[in-house]
Short mmCIF file of C-alpha atoms in Angstrom, two decimals:
data_model
loop_
_atom_site.label_atom_id
_atom_site.label_comp_id
_atom_site.label_asym_id
_atom_site.label_seq_id
_atom_site.Cartn_x
_atom_site.Cartn_y
_atom_site.Cartn_z
CA MET A 207 80.38 -57.78 -85.16
CA ASP A 208 83.16 -57.51 -82.59
CA SER A 209 85.74 -56.91 -85.32
CA LEU A 210 83.63 -54.10 -86.81
CA SER A 211 83.17 -52.54 -83.38
CA ASN A 212 86.91 -52.69 -82.74
CA LEU A 213 87.60 -51.12 -86.15
CA GLY A 214 85.20 -48.27 -85.40
CA SER A 215 86.85 -47.70 -82.02
CA ALA A 216 90.28 -47.68 -83.62
CA ILE A 217 89.20 -45.10 -86.23
CA SER A 218 87.64 -42.91 -83.53
CA LEU A 219 90.86 -43.11 -81.50
CA MET A 220 92.92 -42.14 -84.54
CA LEU A 221 90.74 -39.09 -85.19
CA THR A 222 90.87 -37.94 -81.57
CA ASP A 223 94.64 -37.59 -81.97
CA LYS A 224 94.15 -35.12 -84.82
CA LYS A 225 93.73 -31.39 -84.36
CA VAL A 226 93.43 -28.70 -87.01
CA VAL A 227 94.25 -25.01 -86.82
CA VAL A 228 92.35 -22.65 -89.10
CA ILE A 229 93.79 -19.16 -89.56
CA GLY A 230 91.14 -16.78 -90.84
CA GLY A 231 87.52 -16.38 -89.76
CA GLY A 232 85.93 -15.47 -93.07
CA TRP A 233 83.31 -17.60 -94.80
CA ALA A 234 85.94 -20.05 -96.10
CA GLY A 235 87.55 -20.56 -92.69
CA LEU A 236 84.21 -20.86 -90.92
CA SER A 237 82.98 -23.39 -93.50
CA ALA A 238 86.11 -25.51 -93.13
CA ALA A 239 85.91 -25.42 -89.34
CA SER A 240 82.17 -26.24 -89.38
CA GLU A 241 82.68 -29.28 -91.60
CA LEU A 242 85.59 -30.58 -89.54
CA CYS A 243 83.71 -30.11 -86.26
CA HIS A 244 80.72 -31.85 -87.80
CA ARG A 245 83.02 -34.81 -88.50
CA GLY A 246 84.29 -34.88 -84.92
CA ILE A 247 87.67 -33.23 -85.51
CA LYS A 248 89.11 -30.83 -82.95
CA VAL A 249 89.53 -27.33 -84.39
CA ASP A 250 91.01 -24.04 -83.21
CA LEU A 251 90.12 -21.04 -85.39
CA PHE A 252 91.97 -17.74 -85.10
CA GLU A 253 90.73 -14.42 -86.49
CA SER A 254 92.73 -11.21 -86.17
CA ASN A 255 89.69 -8.91 -86.34
CA GLU A 256 86.99 -8.38 -83.77
CA TYR A 257 84.30 -9.60 -86.16
CA LEU A 258 83.97 -12.94 -87.92
CA GLY A 259 83.00 -12.99 -91.58
CA GLY A 260 86.05 -11.54 -93.31
CA ARG A 261 85.07 -9.15 -96.09
CA ALA A 262 81.40 -10.18 -95.80
CA ARG A 263 80.35 -9.23 -92.32
CA SER A 264 78.38 -6.68 -90.34
CA ILE A 265 79.87 -3.85 -88.30
CA THR A 266 78.21 -1.66 -85.72
CA ILE A 267 78.13 2.07 -86.41
CA ASP A 268 76.17 4.37 -84.08
CA ASP A 269 74.29 1.36 -82.61
CA LEU A 270 73.19 0.26 -86.10
CA GLU A 271 74.42 -3.05 -87.52
CA LEU A 272 75.49 -2.41 -91.11
CA ASP A 273 76.92 -4.82 -93.66
CA ASN A 274 80.33 -3.80 -94.95
CA GLY A 275 78.80 -4.22 -98.40
CA PRO A 276 75.39 -5.50 -99.55
CA HIS A 277 75.61 -9.04 -100.83
CA LEU A 278 73.08 -10.93 -102.90
CA LEU A 279 72.90 -14.63 -103.62
CA LEU A 280 72.42 -14.89 -107.36
CA GLY A 281 71.80 -18.58 -108.06
CA ALA A 282 74.15 -21.53 -107.49
CA TYR A 283 74.40 -20.95 -103.73
CA SER A 284 73.67 -24.58 -102.89
CA GLU A 285 76.48 -25.18 -100.38
CA THR A 286 75.96 -21.90 -98.55
CA LEU A 287 72.26 -22.63 -98.12
CA ARG A 288 72.98 -26.24 -97.14
CA LEU A 289 75.21 -25.12 -94.28
CA ILE A 290 72.73 -22.50 -93.14
CA THR A 291 69.74 -24.85 -93.16
CA LYS A 292 71.18 -28.31 -92.44
CA TYR A 293 74.09 -27.51 -90.12
CA PHE A 294 73.08 -24.23 -88.52
CA HIS A 295 69.35 -25.03 -88.51
CA ARG A 296 68.30 -21.62 -89.74
CA SER A 297 65.43 -21.04 -92.11
CA ALA A 298 66.39 -19.60 -95.49
CA ASN A 299 63.04 -17.77 -95.57
CA GLU A 300 63.83 -16.14 -92.24
CA TYR A 301 67.13 -14.71 -93.42
CA PHE A 302 66.63 -14.20 -97.16
CA ASP A 303 64.05 -12.53 -99.37
CA GLU A 304 63.53 -14.85 -102.34
CA GLN A 305 62.69 -13.20 -105.66
CA PRO A 306 62.79 -14.05 -109.34
CA LEU A 307 65.70 -12.53 -111.22
CA CYS A 308 64.73 -8.90 -111.73
CA LEU A 309 67.26 -6.22 -112.64
CA ASN A 310 65.89 -2.67 -112.65
CA ILE A 311 67.52 0.25 -114.45
CA ASP A 312 66.47 3.84 -113.76
CA ASN A 313 67.89 7.17 -114.88
CA THR A 314 64.90 9.46 -114.36
CA LYS A 315 62.84 10.93 -111.55
CA SER A 316 59.72 9.22 -112.87
CA LYS A 317 60.57 5.83 -111.33
CA ASN A 318 59.56 4.38 -114.70
CA TYR A 319 61.94 1.47 -114.37
CA LYS A 320 63.28 -0.29 -117.40
CA SER A 321 63.56 -3.85 -116.19
CA PHE A 322 64.71 -7.26 -117.17
CA TYR A 323 62.46 -9.71 -115.38
CA LEU A 324 62.75 -13.50 -115.45
CA SER A 325 59.83 -15.21 -113.71
CA GLY A 326 61.34 -18.67 -113.51
CA SER A 327 64.60 -20.21 -114.56
CA GLY A 328 66.15 -21.67 -117.67
CA LEU A 329 65.07 -21.48 -121.29
CA SER A 330 61.39 -22.15 -120.56
CA SER A 331 60.95 -18.80 -118.80
CA LEU A 332 62.35 -16.67 -121.63
CA ILE A 333 58.98 -16.29 -123.31
CA SER A 334 57.72 -14.29 -120.31
CA ALA A 335 60.87 -12.22 -119.81
CA LYS A 336 59.98 -8.52 -119.63
CA GLY A 337 62.06 -5.63 -120.95
CA LEU A 338 63.20 -7.37 -124.15
CA SER A 339 61.93 -7.44 -127.70
CA LEU A 340 61.06 -10.73 -129.40
CA CYS A 341 64.27 -10.59 -131.44
CA GLU A 342 66.29 -10.02 -128.28
CA LYS A 343 64.59 -12.93 -126.53
CA LEU A 344 65.45 -15.18 -129.46
CA SER A 345 69.04 -13.95 -129.44
CA MET A 346 69.35 -14.63 -125.72
CA ALA A 347 67.68 -18.02 -126.15
CA ARG A 348 70.18 -19.01 -128.83
CA PHE A 349 73.05 -17.92 -126.61
CA LEU A 350 71.77 -19.86 -123.59
CA LEU A 351 70.93 -22.92 -125.67
CA ARG A 352 74.45 -22.94 -127.10
CA LEU A 353 75.80 -22.59 -123.57
CA LYS A 354 73.62 -25.45 -122.33
CA ARG A 355 74.88 -27.65 -125.18
CA ARG A 356 78.47 -26.59 -124.42
CA ALA A 357 78.78 -25.23 -127.94
CA ILE A 358 80.41 -21.95 -126.92
CA LYS A 359 84.19 -22.03 -127.07
CA VAL A 360 85.87 -19.26 -125.13
CA LEU A 361 88.97 -17.85 -126.78
CA ASP A 362 92.23 -17.32 -124.93
CA ASN A 363 92.25 -14.05 -122.97
CA GLU A 364 88.64 -13.38 -124.03
CA THR A 365 86.78 -10.90 -121.85
CA VAL A 366 83.05 -10.83 -121.14
CA GLU A 367 82.58 -7.88 -123.47
CA GLN A 368 84.40 -9.62 -126.32
CA LEU A 369 82.55 -12.88 -125.75
CA LEU A 370 79.10 -11.27 -125.79
CA ARG A 371 79.86 -9.33 -128.97
CA ARG A 372 81.06 -12.50 -130.67
CA GLU A 373 77.80 -14.17 -129.59
CA ASN A 374 75.75 -11.32 -131.12
CA GLN A 375 74.26 -10.01 -127.89
CA ASN A 376 73.17 -6.43 -128.62
CA ASP A 377 73.54 -3.31 -126.48
CA ASN A 378 70.11 -3.62 -124.85
CA LEU A 379 70.73 -7.22 -123.80
CA CYS A 380 74.12 -6.31 -122.42
CA THR A 381 72.77 -3.25 -120.59
CA LEU A 382 69.71 -4.95 -119.08
CA LEU A 383 71.09 -8.39 -118.30
CA TRP A 384 74.64 -9.44 -119.09
CA TYR A 385 76.63 -6.45 -117.81
CA PRO A 386 74.65 -6.18 -114.55
CA LEU A 387 75.18 -9.91 -113.99
CA CYS A 388 78.89 -9.55 -114.70
CA ILE A 389 79.40 -6.58 -112.39
CA SER A 390 77.27 -7.92 -109.53
CA ALA A 391 78.65 -11.47 -109.64
CA MET A 392 82.28 -10.85 -110.58
CA ASN A 393 82.99 -7.32 -109.28
CA THR A 394 85.08 -6.87 -112.42
CA PRO A 395 84.04 -4.65 -115.35
CA PRO A 396 82.98 -6.49 -118.55
CA HIS A 397 85.92 -5.21 -120.58
CA LYS A 398 88.30 -6.87 -118.08
CA ALA A 399 86.32 -9.82 -116.69
CA CYS A 400 87.05 -13.42 -117.67
CA GLY A 401 84.63 -14.73 -120.29
CA ARG A 402 85.00 -18.37 -119.24
CA THR A 403 84.19 -17.69 -115.59
CA PHE A 404 81.24 -15.55 -116.65
CA LEU A 405 79.79 -18.50 -118.59
CA ASN A 406 80.06 -20.62 -115.45
CA VAL A 407 78.08 -18.01 -113.52
CA VAL A 408 75.42 -17.70 -116.23
CA SER A 409 75.07 -21.46 -116.55
CA ASP A 410 74.59 -22.00 -112.82
CA ALA A 411 72.39 -18.94 -112.30
CA LEU A 412 70.06 -19.23 -115.30
CA LEU A 413 70.15 -22.79 -116.60
CA GLN A 414 69.47 -24.81 -113.46
CA THR A 415 66.25 -25.68 -111.64
CA LYS A 416 64.05 -22.98 -110.16
CA ILE A 417 65.35 -23.69 -106.67
CA GLN A 418 68.98 -23.60 -107.79
CA SER A 419 68.45 -20.33 -109.68
CA ARG A 420 66.92 -18.42 -106.79
CA PHE A 421 67.74 -14.74 -106.39
CA LEU A 422 68.15 -14.10 -102.65
CA LEU A 423 68.58 -10.79 -100.83
CA PRO A 424 69.47 -10.83 -97.12
CA LYS A 425 66.70 -9.70 -94.77
CA LYS A 426 69.01 -9.49 -91.78
CA PRO A 427 72.59 -8.32 -91.26
CA LEU A 428 75.16 -10.63 -92.86
CA SER A 429 76.83 -11.52 -89.57
CA GLN A 430 73.55 -12.97 -88.29
CA THR A 431 73.02 -14.89 -91.52
CA PHE A 432 76.24 -16.93 -91.55
CA PRO A 433 79.22 -15.96 -89.34
CA GLU A 434 77.35 -15.91 -86.02
CA ALA A 435 75.50 -19.12 -86.83
CA ALA A 436 78.76 -20.84 -87.82
CA SER A 437 80.41 -19.66 -84.61
CA VAL A 438 77.64 -21.18 -82.50
CA PHE A 439 77.82 -24.44 -84.44
CA ILE A 440 81.60 -24.74 -84.16
CA LYS A 441 81.63 -24.10 -80.42
CA LYS A 442 78.70 -26.46 -79.86
CA HIS A 443 80.65 -29.22 -81.59
CA GLY A 444 83.84 -28.82 -79.56
CA GLY A 445 85.73 -26.22 -81.61
CA ASN A 446 87.38 -23.07 -80.28
CA ILE A 447 87.24 -19.60 -81.86
CA TYR A 448 89.63 -16.81 -80.93
CA THR A 449 88.94 -13.33 -82.29
CA ARG A 450 91.17 -10.25 -82.10
CA LYS A 451 94.10 -12.62 -82.11
CA SER A 452 96.64 -12.36 -84.91
CA VAL A 453 98.77 -15.50 -85.08
CA LYS A 454 101.57 -16.87 -87.23
CA LEU A 455 101.97 -20.51 -88.14
CA GLN A 456 105.24 -22.29 -87.57
CA SER A 457 106.34 -25.85 -88.34
CA GLN A 458 107.56 -28.32 -85.75
CA ALA A 459 110.21 -31.02 -86.06
CA ASP A 460 107.61 -33.80 -85.74
CA GLU A 461 105.76 -32.66 -88.91
CA GLN A 462 103.21 -30.82 -86.85
CA PHE A 463 102.35 -27.14 -86.59
CA SER A 464 101.97 -24.58 -83.85
CA VAL A 465 101.18 -20.90 -83.68
CA ALA A 466 103.81 -18.56 -82.35
CA GLY A 467 103.49 -17.98 -78.62
CA GLU A 468 101.20 -20.97 -78.02
CA LEU A 469 102.02 -24.46 -76.75
CA GLU A 470 99.26 -26.32 -78.60
CA LYS A 471 100.33 -28.51 -81.52
CA TYR A 472 98.30 -29.25 -84.64
CA THR A 473 98.51 -32.12 -87.10
CA HIS A 474 96.97 -30.08 -89.94
CA ALA A 475 96.67 -26.39 -90.82
CA ILE A 476 94.31 -24.46 -93.09
CA ILE A 477 95.23 -20.91 -94.08
CA ALA A 478 91.95 -19.11 -94.86
CA SER A 479 93.13 -15.53 -95.10
CA SER A 480 92.99 -13.21 -98.09
CA PRO A 481 95.68 -13.95 -100.70
CA HIS A 482 97.39 -10.59 -100.21
CA GLN A 483 97.73 -11.30 -96.47
CA ILE A 484 98.74 -14.92 -96.68
CA THR A 485 102.51 -14.48 -96.32
CA ASN A 486 101.89 -12.69 -93.01
CA CYS A 487 100.55 -15.95 -91.58
CA PHE A 488 103.96 -17.64 -91.20
CA THR A 489 107.08 -17.25 -89.08
CA ASP A 490 109.52 -19.35 -91.11
CA ASN A 491 110.58 -19.04 -94.73
CA GLU A 492 109.78 -22.66 -95.68
CA LEU A 493 106.07 -22.20 -95.12
CA SER A 494 106.01 -18.69 -96.53
CA ASN A 495 107.89 -19.66 -99.70
CA ALA A 496 105.55 -22.60 -100.24
CA VAL A 497 102.58 -20.32 -100.81
CA MET A 498 104.09 -16.96 -101.83
CA GLY A 499 104.37 -17.88 -105.50
CA LEU A 500 100.78 -19.18 -105.51
CA THR A 501 99.16 -15.89 -104.53
CA SER A 502 101.46 -13.14 -105.82
CA ASN A 503 99.76 -12.86 -109.24
CA PHE A 504 96.41 -11.58 -107.98
CA LYS A 505 95.16 -8.05 -108.49
CA TYR A 506 92.18 -6.63 -106.63
CA GLU A 507 88.96 -4.69 -107.05
CA PRO A 508 87.31 -2.42 -104.48
CA ILE A 509 83.70 -2.12 -103.36
CA CYS A 510 82.36 1.13 -101.93
CA SER A 511 79.12 1.13 -99.93
CA ILE A 512 77.43 4.46 -99.17
CA TYR A 513 74.68 4.32 -96.56
CA LEU A 514 72.17 7.17 -96.48
CA GLN A 515 69.47 7.46 -93.82
CA TYR A 516 66.38 9.25 -95.09
CA SER A 517 63.05 9.96 -93.42
CA HIS A 518 61.03 6.87 -92.54
CA GLU A 519 58.61 7.24 -95.43
CA THR A 520 61.37 7.42 -98.05
CA ASN A 521 62.12 4.09 -99.72
CA ILE A 522 62.94 2.99 -103.24
CA GLN A 523 60.12 1.15 -105.00
CA LYS A 524 62.29 -1.89 -105.80
CA LYS A 525 64.62 -3.99 -103.65
CA MET A 526 67.52 -3.29 -105.98
CA VAL A 527 67.89 -0.67 -108.71
CA ALA A 528 70.84 0.11 -110.98
CA TYR A 529 71.58 3.56 -112.35
CA GLY A 530 74.50 5.21 -114.08
CA SER A 531 76.23 4.01 -117.22
CA PRO A 532 76.85 1.16 -117.60
CA ASN A 533 74.93 0.36 -114.39
CA GLU A 534 77.79 1.47 -112.20
CA ARG A 535 75.68 2.22 -109.12
CA TRP A 536 73.38 -0.20 -107.33
CA VAL A 537 70.78 1.08 -104.90
CA PHE A 538 69.57 -1.35 -102.22
CA ASP A 539 66.55 -0.92 -100.00
CA LYS A 540 67.85 -1.50 -96.46
CA SER A 541 64.66 -0.59 -94.65
CA TYR A 542 64.74 -3.92 -92.81
CA LEU A 543 67.67 -2.51 -90.84
CA SER A 544 66.21 0.96 -90.34
CA PRO A 545 63.17 2.54 -92.06
CA GLY A 546 64.35 4.89 -94.80
CA LEU A 547 67.86 3.42 -94.99
CA ILE A 548 69.35 3.22 -98.49
CA CYS A 549 72.69 1.73 -99.52
CA VAL A 550 74.40 2.59 -102.80
CA VAL A 551 77.12 0.21 -103.96
CA LEU A 552 79.86 1.04 -106.44
CA SER A 553 81.46 -2.15 -107.68
CA SER A 554 85.02 -2.51 -108.98
CA SER A 555 87.41 0.32 -109.78
CA GLY A 556 86.51 3.59 -111.48
CA PRO A 557 86.73 7.39 -111.17
CA HIS A 558 84.99 7.24 -107.80
CA THR A 559 88.03 5.59 -106.21
CA ALA A 560 89.95 8.87 -106.53
CA LEU A 561 87.41 10.76 -104.38
CA THR A 562 87.61 11.24 -100.65
CA GLN A 563 84.88 9.55 -98.64
CA GLU A 564 83.28 12.94 -97.96
CA ASP A 565 83.25 13.90 -101.64
CA LEU A 566 81.94 10.48 -102.66
CA ALA A 567 79.07 10.69 -100.16
CA GLU A 568 78.17 14.17 -101.42
CA THR A 569 78.27 12.98 -105.04
CA ILE A 570 75.97 10.03 -104.34
CA GLU A 571 73.57 12.22 -102.36
CA GLN A 572 73.28 14.58 -105.32
CA GLU A 573 72.82 11.71 -107.79
CA LEU A 574 69.99 10.25 -105.73
CA ARG A 575 68.38 13.67 -105.54
CA ASP A 576 68.60 14.04 -109.34
CA CYS A 577 67.52 10.48 -110.11
CA PHE A 578 64.92 9.76 -107.42
CA GLY A 579 64.02 13.18 -106.09
CA TYR A 580 65.32 12.44 -102.59
CA ALA A 581 65.77 15.18 -100.03
CA THR A 582 68.76 15.65 -97.75
CA PRO A 583 69.53 12.52 -95.70
CA VAL A 584 69.67 12.58 -91.92
CA TRP A 585 73.15 11.08 -92.07
CA LYS A 586 75.42 9.28 -94.51
CA ARG A 587 78.39 6.97 -94.13
CA VAL A 588 80.91 5.42 -96.54
CA ILE A 589 82.40 1.94 -96.05
CA THR A 590 85.20 1.03 -98.46
CA GLU A 591 86.81 -2.36 -98.97
CA LYS A 592 89.86 -1.53 -101.07
CA ARG A 593 90.60 -5.19 -101.74
CA ALA A 594 87.09 -6.55 -101.63
CA THR A 595 87.66 -9.23 -104.29
CA PHE A 596 90.38 -10.40 -106.60
CA SER A 597 90.09 -9.12 -110.15
CA CYS A 598 88.60 -12.03 -112.11
CA ILE A 599 90.51 -11.56 -115.35
CA PRO A 600 91.18 -14.18 -118.07
CA ASN A 601 93.79 -16.87 -117.49
CA ILE A 602 94.40 -16.04 -113.85
CA GLU A 603 96.03 -19.04 -112.20
CA ARG A 604 94.19 -20.36 -109.16
CA PRO A 605 96.40 -22.15 -106.62
CA ALA A 606 95.80 -25.73 -105.53
CA GLN A 607 94.43 -25.99 -102.03
CA LYS A 608 96.85 -28.74 -101.08
CA THR A 609 100.29 -27.13 -100.82
CA ASN A 610 103.73 -28.71 -101.17
CA VAL A 611 104.07 -28.67 -97.38
CA LYS A 612 102.64 -31.81 -95.80
CA ASN A 613 99.23 -31.23 -94.17
CA LEU A 614 99.14 -27.52 -95.05
CA TYR A 615 96.11 -26.34 -97.05
CA LEU A 616 94.66 -23.13 -98.46
CA ALA A 617 91.04 -22.00 -98.35
CA GLY A 618 89.43 -18.93 -99.88
CA ASP A 619 87.29 -17.84 -102.80
CA TYR A 620 90.44 -17.33 -104.91
CA THR A 621 91.14 -21.10 -104.86
CA TYR A 622 87.75 -22.17 -106.27
CA GLY A 623 88.37 -22.07 -110.00
CA ARG A 624 84.82 -22.31 -111.33
CA TYR A 625 83.54 -19.06 -109.82
CA PRO A 626 84.74 -15.50 -109.23
CA ALA A 627 85.13 -14.11 -105.71
CA THR A 628 81.70 -14.93 -104.29
CA LEU A 629 80.43 -16.12 -100.92
CA GLU A 630 79.56 -19.47 -102.45
CA SER A 631 83.08 -19.97 -103.81
CA ALA A 632 84.48 -19.17 -100.35
CA VAL A 633 82.14 -21.71 -98.74
CA ARG A 634 82.91 -24.40 -101.32
CA SER A 635 86.62 -23.78 -100.93
CA GLY A 636 86.37 -24.16 -97.15
CA LEU A 637 84.39 -27.37 -97.45
CA ASN A 638 86.88 -28.77 -99.93
CA ALA A 639 89.80 -27.89 -97.66
CA ALA A 640 88.08 -29.82 -94.88
CA LYS A 641 87.57 -32.74 -97.25
CA LEU A 642 91.28 -32.77 -98.14
CA VAL A 643 92.22 -32.74 -94.46
CA LEU A 644 89.90 -35.67 -93.74
CA GLU A 645 91.29 -37.64 -96.67
CA ASP A 646 94.83 -37.21 -95.35
CA MET A 647 94.00 -38.30 -91.81
#
């Protein structure tokens, strides 16, 4: 027993000598820092912006806390929910509205929605799916069954559109289900999006258990859901968080790291910034060159969010409605933030990106008037993330998280090869970066 006790003390002493710096306070960086703090490792996290959360956060405009883009959790969000419930001790029911998968399409003033509705999950629920003919249900069932049996072989450079046509999915199936899933999950249009990654999303969103395939919409601002909770957890477990502090990593002669202008030394470093900003995180060429080639091949897609405040009695009849062709606009009911608040999201690139924010807001206001019969809003505001996600195209090379520099790691949704740029892929990437650090200690 004494030998085991001495071994445990020795391991604890070894870990107390380790300290990790995390640069970037998005969901990947916060996840990495949370896991390391949970394991008893000292962590300093630096974020250049005032707000934590990266591209998925809330900002305050006119005393109203608005998300910089509505996010939904469309199945396969196991690690995100595990952190929120097990680490941060927050109830999923308190922060998320759980619904079956229901995608509503509307192009008329009648609010006669044409919907795809899946009451459960997996193949067993297809018989009750609304919005599809019997032939279409059978076609979708064959497709999903082939996917479940791993019988679908994705061709090189095959896009989502090409894959679905080859699998005999007709226009109605694509319009009601597959294209909305592609655009909402991948933020890349079907004619460009990677077919292989799309199959991963479909498999994890539709072919798992009912709990794993949950469709969750936030009921509170995003910052309250994850970033603020992670911040509290990290600080409670001995970590430090510094916001509004832009830092650059530099290597030391003793194979350690420091940040420019600071005396503290770190045994390990995790770079959790966006790929297009990653080379700005270093002071010396050795570190910069080690990662520059890993991230230079990415292209990006924007997300535009247009908030419109209507009278208190004005709300859409569904939590989320798509309109436009093919489902280019998504309307979210944001009445939980302010009664009568609507948010319209335009995913990926398109003609709208050429408009000024004022012209875009006017265009959306007119479209909502034509489609839903809405009056003039009290106010409207546009929030644009020009590089909201990387463009998830076929054969894009994802970098390894463990770099060629000793004890230097990458974290971010772009490193998690199974998924597109989602919150879950950011969280999983952060957790894996922490795992790699722990393995090397």
